[in-house]
Structures are given as C-alpha cells and as structure tokens.
XYZ file of C-alpha atoms in Angstrom:
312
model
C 59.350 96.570 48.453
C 57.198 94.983 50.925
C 60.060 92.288 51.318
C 62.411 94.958 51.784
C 60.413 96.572 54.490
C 59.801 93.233 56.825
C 63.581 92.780 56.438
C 64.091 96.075 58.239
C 61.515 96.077 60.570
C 62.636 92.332 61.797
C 66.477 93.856 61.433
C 65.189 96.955 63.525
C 63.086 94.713 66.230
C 65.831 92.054 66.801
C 68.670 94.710 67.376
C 65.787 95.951 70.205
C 65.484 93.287 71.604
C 69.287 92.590 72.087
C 69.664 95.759 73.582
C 67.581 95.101 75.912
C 68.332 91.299 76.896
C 71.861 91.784 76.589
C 72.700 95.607 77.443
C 76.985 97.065 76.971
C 78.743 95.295 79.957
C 79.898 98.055 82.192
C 83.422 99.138 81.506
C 86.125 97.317 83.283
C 87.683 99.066 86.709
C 90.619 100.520 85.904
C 93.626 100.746 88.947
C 97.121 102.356 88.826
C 99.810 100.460 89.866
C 103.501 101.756 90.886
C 106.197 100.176 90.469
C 104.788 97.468 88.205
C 108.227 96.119 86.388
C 109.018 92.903 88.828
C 108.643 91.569 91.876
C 104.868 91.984 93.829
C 103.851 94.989 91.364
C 104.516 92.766 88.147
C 101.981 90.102 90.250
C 99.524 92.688 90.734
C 99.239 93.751 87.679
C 98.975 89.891 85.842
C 96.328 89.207 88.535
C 94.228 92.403 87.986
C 94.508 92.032 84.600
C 94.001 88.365 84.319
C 90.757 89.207 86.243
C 89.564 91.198 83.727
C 90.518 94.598 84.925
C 91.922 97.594 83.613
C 95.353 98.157 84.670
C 98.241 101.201 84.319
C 101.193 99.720 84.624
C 104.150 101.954 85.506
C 107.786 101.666 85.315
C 110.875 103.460 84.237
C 112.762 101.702 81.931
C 111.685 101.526 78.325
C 112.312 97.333 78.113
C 110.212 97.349 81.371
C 107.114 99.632 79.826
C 107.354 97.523 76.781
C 106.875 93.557 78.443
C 104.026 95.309 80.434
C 102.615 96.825 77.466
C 102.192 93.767 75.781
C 100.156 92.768 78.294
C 96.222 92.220 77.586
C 94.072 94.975 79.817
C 97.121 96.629 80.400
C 98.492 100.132 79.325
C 102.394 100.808 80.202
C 103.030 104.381 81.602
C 106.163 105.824 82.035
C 106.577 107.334 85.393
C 109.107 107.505 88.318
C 107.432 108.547 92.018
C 110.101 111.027 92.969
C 109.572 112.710 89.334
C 106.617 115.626 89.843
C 106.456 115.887 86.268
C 106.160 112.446 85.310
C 103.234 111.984 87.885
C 101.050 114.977 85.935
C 102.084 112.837 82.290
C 100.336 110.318 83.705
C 97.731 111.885 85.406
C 96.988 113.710 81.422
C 96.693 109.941 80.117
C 94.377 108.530 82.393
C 92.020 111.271 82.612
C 92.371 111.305 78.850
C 91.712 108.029 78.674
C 88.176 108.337 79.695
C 88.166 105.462 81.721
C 88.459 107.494 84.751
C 90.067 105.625 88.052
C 88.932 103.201 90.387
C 91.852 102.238 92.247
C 95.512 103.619 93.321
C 98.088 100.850 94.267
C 101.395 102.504 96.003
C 103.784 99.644 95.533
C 106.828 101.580 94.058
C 109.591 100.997 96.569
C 113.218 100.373 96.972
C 115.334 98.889 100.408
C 118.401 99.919 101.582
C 120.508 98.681 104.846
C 123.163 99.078 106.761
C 123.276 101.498 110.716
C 122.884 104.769 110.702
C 126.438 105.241 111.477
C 127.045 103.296 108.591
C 124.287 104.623 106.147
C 125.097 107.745 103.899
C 122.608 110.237 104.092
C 121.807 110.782 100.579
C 120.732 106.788 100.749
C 118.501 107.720 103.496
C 116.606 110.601 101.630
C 116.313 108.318 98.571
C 114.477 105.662 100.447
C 112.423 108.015 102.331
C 111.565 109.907 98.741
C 110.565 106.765 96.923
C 108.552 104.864 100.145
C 107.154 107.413 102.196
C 107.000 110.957 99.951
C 106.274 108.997 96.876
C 102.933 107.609 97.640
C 101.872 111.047 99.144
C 102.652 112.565 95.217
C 100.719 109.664 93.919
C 97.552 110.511 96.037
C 97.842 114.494 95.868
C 97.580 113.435 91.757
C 95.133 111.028 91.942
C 92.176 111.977 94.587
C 90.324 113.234 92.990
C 89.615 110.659 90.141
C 89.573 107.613 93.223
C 86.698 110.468 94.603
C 84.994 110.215 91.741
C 84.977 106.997 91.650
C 84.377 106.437 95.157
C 87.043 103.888 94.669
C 90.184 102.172 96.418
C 93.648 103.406 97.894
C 96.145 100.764 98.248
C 99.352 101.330 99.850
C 102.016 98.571 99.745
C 103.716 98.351 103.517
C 105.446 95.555 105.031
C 106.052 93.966 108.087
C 108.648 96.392 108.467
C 106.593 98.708 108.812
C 105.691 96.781 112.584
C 109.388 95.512 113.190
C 112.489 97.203 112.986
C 115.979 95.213 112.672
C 118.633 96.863 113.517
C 120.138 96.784 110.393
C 117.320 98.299 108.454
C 116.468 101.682 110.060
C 115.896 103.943 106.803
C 113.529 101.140 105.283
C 111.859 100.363 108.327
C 111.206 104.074 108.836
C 109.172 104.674 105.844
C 107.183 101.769 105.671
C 106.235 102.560 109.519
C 105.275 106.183 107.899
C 103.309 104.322 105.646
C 101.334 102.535 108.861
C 100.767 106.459 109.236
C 99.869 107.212 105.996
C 97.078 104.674 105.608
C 95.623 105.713 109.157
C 95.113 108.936 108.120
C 93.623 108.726 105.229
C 91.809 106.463 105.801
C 89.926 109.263 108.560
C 89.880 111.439 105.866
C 88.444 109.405 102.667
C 86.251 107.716 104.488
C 83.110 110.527 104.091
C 83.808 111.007 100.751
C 83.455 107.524 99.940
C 86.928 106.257 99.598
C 88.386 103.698 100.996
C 92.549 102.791 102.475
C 93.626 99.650 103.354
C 97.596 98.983 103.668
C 99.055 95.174 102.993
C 102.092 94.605 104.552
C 103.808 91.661 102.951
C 106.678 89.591 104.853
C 109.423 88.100 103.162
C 108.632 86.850 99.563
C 110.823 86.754 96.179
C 111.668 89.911 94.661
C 114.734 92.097 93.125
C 114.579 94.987 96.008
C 117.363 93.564 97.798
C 119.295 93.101 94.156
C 118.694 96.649 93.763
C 119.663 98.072 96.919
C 123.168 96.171 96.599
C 123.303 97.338 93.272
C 123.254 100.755 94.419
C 124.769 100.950 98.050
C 127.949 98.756 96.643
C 128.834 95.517 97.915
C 131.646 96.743 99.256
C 130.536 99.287 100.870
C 129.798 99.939 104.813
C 126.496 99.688 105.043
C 126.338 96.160 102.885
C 129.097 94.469 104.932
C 126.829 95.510 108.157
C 124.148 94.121 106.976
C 125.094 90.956 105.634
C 124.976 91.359 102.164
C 125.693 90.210 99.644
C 124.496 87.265 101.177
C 120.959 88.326 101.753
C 120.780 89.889 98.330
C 119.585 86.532 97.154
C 116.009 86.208 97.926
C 115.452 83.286 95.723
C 114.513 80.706 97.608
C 111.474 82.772 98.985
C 108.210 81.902 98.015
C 107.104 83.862 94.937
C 104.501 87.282 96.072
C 101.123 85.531 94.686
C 99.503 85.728 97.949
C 100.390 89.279 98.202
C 98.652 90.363 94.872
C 95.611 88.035 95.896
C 94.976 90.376 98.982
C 95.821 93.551 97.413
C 92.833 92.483 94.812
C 90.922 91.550 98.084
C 92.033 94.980 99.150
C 90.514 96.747 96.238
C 87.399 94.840 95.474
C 85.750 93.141 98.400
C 82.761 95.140 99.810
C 84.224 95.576 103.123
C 87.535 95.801 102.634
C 90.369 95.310 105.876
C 92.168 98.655 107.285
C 95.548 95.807 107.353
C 96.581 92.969 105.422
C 99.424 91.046 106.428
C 100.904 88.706 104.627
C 103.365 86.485 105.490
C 105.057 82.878 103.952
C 104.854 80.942 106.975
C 103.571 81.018 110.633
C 106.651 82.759 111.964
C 106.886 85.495 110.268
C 102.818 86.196 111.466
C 104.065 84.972 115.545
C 106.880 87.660 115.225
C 105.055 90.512 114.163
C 102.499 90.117 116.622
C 104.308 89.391 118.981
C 105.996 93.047 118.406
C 102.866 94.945 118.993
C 102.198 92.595 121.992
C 105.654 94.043 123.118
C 104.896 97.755 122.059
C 101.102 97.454 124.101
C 103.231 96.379 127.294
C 105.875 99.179 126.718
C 103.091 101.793 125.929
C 101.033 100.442 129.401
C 103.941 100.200 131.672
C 105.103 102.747 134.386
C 103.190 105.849 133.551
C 100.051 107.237 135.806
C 97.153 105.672 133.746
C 98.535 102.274 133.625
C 95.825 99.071 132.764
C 95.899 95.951 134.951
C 95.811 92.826 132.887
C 92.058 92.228 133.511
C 91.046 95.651 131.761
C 93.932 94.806 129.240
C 91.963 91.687 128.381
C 88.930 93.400 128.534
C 90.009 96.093 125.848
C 91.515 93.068 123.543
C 87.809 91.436 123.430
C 86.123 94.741 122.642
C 88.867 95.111 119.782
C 88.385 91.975 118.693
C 84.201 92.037 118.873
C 84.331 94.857 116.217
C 86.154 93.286 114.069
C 85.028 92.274 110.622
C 84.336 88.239 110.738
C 86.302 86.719 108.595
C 85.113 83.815 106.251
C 87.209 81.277 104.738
C-alpha cells in the first residue's frame, strides 16, 4: 500500500512539475485568407501555415477546398466575396471554431481589360464587386473578431492601384479604392488596437490574367485592345514568394508598414514612384498655394524622418 502511495505521490509531483516547467504552448494565430486556390493566396496560405499558423483557406470550387484542405494547419472554407451568405457560413465556423481570429487577408481578386469604350458594363461591376466591395463584406464580417484580437487587416493591392494603363481602367480603379480602403481604416482601427497595412504586388506569376480571358472571350473587344491573348501568359514571371513573405511581415512584425510594395525587379519599383513623383508635381502645380522646390524638399525630409527605419 505504501508502494502504491509513493507511486502516486511521485506520479502526482512530476506531472507538477511539468506543468510548471513546460506550461500548454499558446494556441497558434489563426488568419483568413481570400481567395486562397492559386496564385499569391495559395503562397500565403503554404507560408502561414508552414510557419506554424492557423490558416482558413477559402475558395469556391470543391477540387480547390479539397487540395487546401489537405493541407497541415489549414481548414478549407467554402466562400465566394460577392456571396453575403457565404461570408456569415464562414463567419459561424470560425467563431465556432473557438480559435477566434487574428488576422484578415483580402486577396480574393479577379482582372479584367480592355477601354471603357470597349469594356461591357456588367464586366466592370464584377471587378469592382469582387476587388473593391468584396473586401468591405469581408471586414463588416470580421471586425469584430480582428478587435478582439487586437489583430491584423491585410488587404491585397497592387501597383495598380498607383498606375493606371490605359488599357486597364476597371482593375486599376478598384485596387486604387483599395489605396482608399486601407487609409481609412487604418484611422479608424487604429484606437481599438487594430492594425491595416495594404501590399501592393507588381507583376508576378498567377492565373488572374487566365481567368479574365477566360471570361471576357478572346475574341472579344476588350481582349483584342488589350493585347491578349498574348499577355494571358504570365509564365515567365517570377513566382509570388516575396509577396506572401511581406504579407506575413504585414501581419506579424511589431510595427508593421501602412504599404508594402513589391515588385520583381528595379523597374517596376522606378515606375511606380516615379508616378507619385508625377501626381506630387500635378497636385503642386498652378493653383494659389503652390510649394517652391525648396519647401518641396523640405516636406520630403520631414516625410521621410518619420518613417519607420528599416533593417535588413
């Protein structure tokens, strides 16, 4: 009996003891992404997860939802932006899920090109529903978990969103609204603890403009105006890693960036800012408040003073 009693006391002590010295690691961070089936949200979600976090996954089509499901850390959910009722399915499983939510990734997006004479105006409202009302849906959903959280809004942009070639105007438009977007939200989250940054990728591999030629016709108008199907092929791009490696930046680093760009190569970076160069001079020129270069200057080394040093 005495036997049996040391056995349980030494049983009882060393469970103690490794509750102590080695206490339940805290559950993983879990983060929604949209538009998770190829392209940069099928990176994002096999870095998150990779790195140990929790990721929903979310596509629409059921061969899709099952090669993400078989994912490890990840849980497929079916869910299309423009779909109201799809968004509350998946709002019930996550908060179901008990995990709660620490992050929000709007990456669900299509393209579409062609001019405006060109463009059919049910193309434009589809692009504008997916890029620009979809993430709005997405965060009307989810604030208040992120809130809870105090956790991370990422909104998927693109140097679009900063350019705008004359063949793209519906695209370029609601990834500019997305510049918008993240602006004001950012204002508004901010005291509550949340945080917005936007990453605005330049040209890397991916099936969007597969899928817009899919669906605007290769024949059609708008395709022959803007060079497709040439420029369907996006191939030969360098595959969206880098993207996914600032969107976990995005979501994780204490002090995360208001903008990410990223871009292949050093041209795509000189264009783009050389575009807001060229919007500054447009903005300053010929109206009554207009800057001379030295106070120009001067404002561009205040700008520059607050901004977050950057370590490499």
């Amino acid at each position: 009996m005495r036997s049996l009693l040391r056995v349980c006391l030494t049983l009882l002590a060393t469970l103690a003891f490794a509750s102590v010295c080695f206490p339940e690691s805290p559950p993983a961070k879990a983060v929604l992404v949209t538009g998770a089936s190829s392209g940069i949200g099928r990176k994002i979600t096999e870095r998150l997860a990779a790195d140990g976090y929790f990721v929903y996954a979310t596509a629409r089509k059921p061969d899709d939802l099952k090669a993400l499901g078989a994912m490890k850390n990840v849980q497929a959910v079916p869910l299309d932006v423009t779909h109201p009722e799809d968004i509350t399915a998946a709002y019930e499983t996550i908060s179901k899920a008990g995990r709660g939510l620490y992050g929000l990734v709007n990456n669900a997006g299509i393209a579409t090109a062609g001019t405006i004479a060109d463009m059919k105006l049910e193309e434009y409202q589809l692009v504008m529903d997916v890029n620009a009302a979809g993430p709005v849906r997405m965060i009307k959903a989810f604030e208040p978990l992120l809130i809870e959280q105090k956790g991370r809004i990422v909104n998927i942009g693109s140097i679009s969103g900063i350019l705008a070639r004359q063949n793209l105007p519906a695209y370029a438009m609601s990834k500019h609204a997305i510049e918008a977007l993240t602006d004001s939200l950012a204002d508004q989250l901010s005291a509550l603890g949340v945080q917005v940054s936007v990453v605005e990728p330049g040209n890397y591999n991916s099936a969007i403009s597969k899928n817009a030629l899919a669906r605007i016709g290769a024949e059609s108008a708008a395709a022959r105006s803007a060079g497709y199907p040439v420029k369907a092929d996006r191939s030969n791009y360098k595959e969206p890693d880098e993207v996914a490696a600032a969107v976990e930046q995005a979501l994780f680093e204490p002090q995360p960036k208001r903008r990410y760009m990223v871009v292949p190569n050093q041209q795509e970076a000189e264009i783009t800012i050389r575009k807001q160069i060229e919007q500054l001079v447009q903005l300053n020129e010929g109206q009554p408040y207009t800057y001379d270069r030295t106070a120009l200057v001067k404002m561009l080394d205040e700008a520059l003073a607050k901004a977050r040093p950057q370590t490499h």
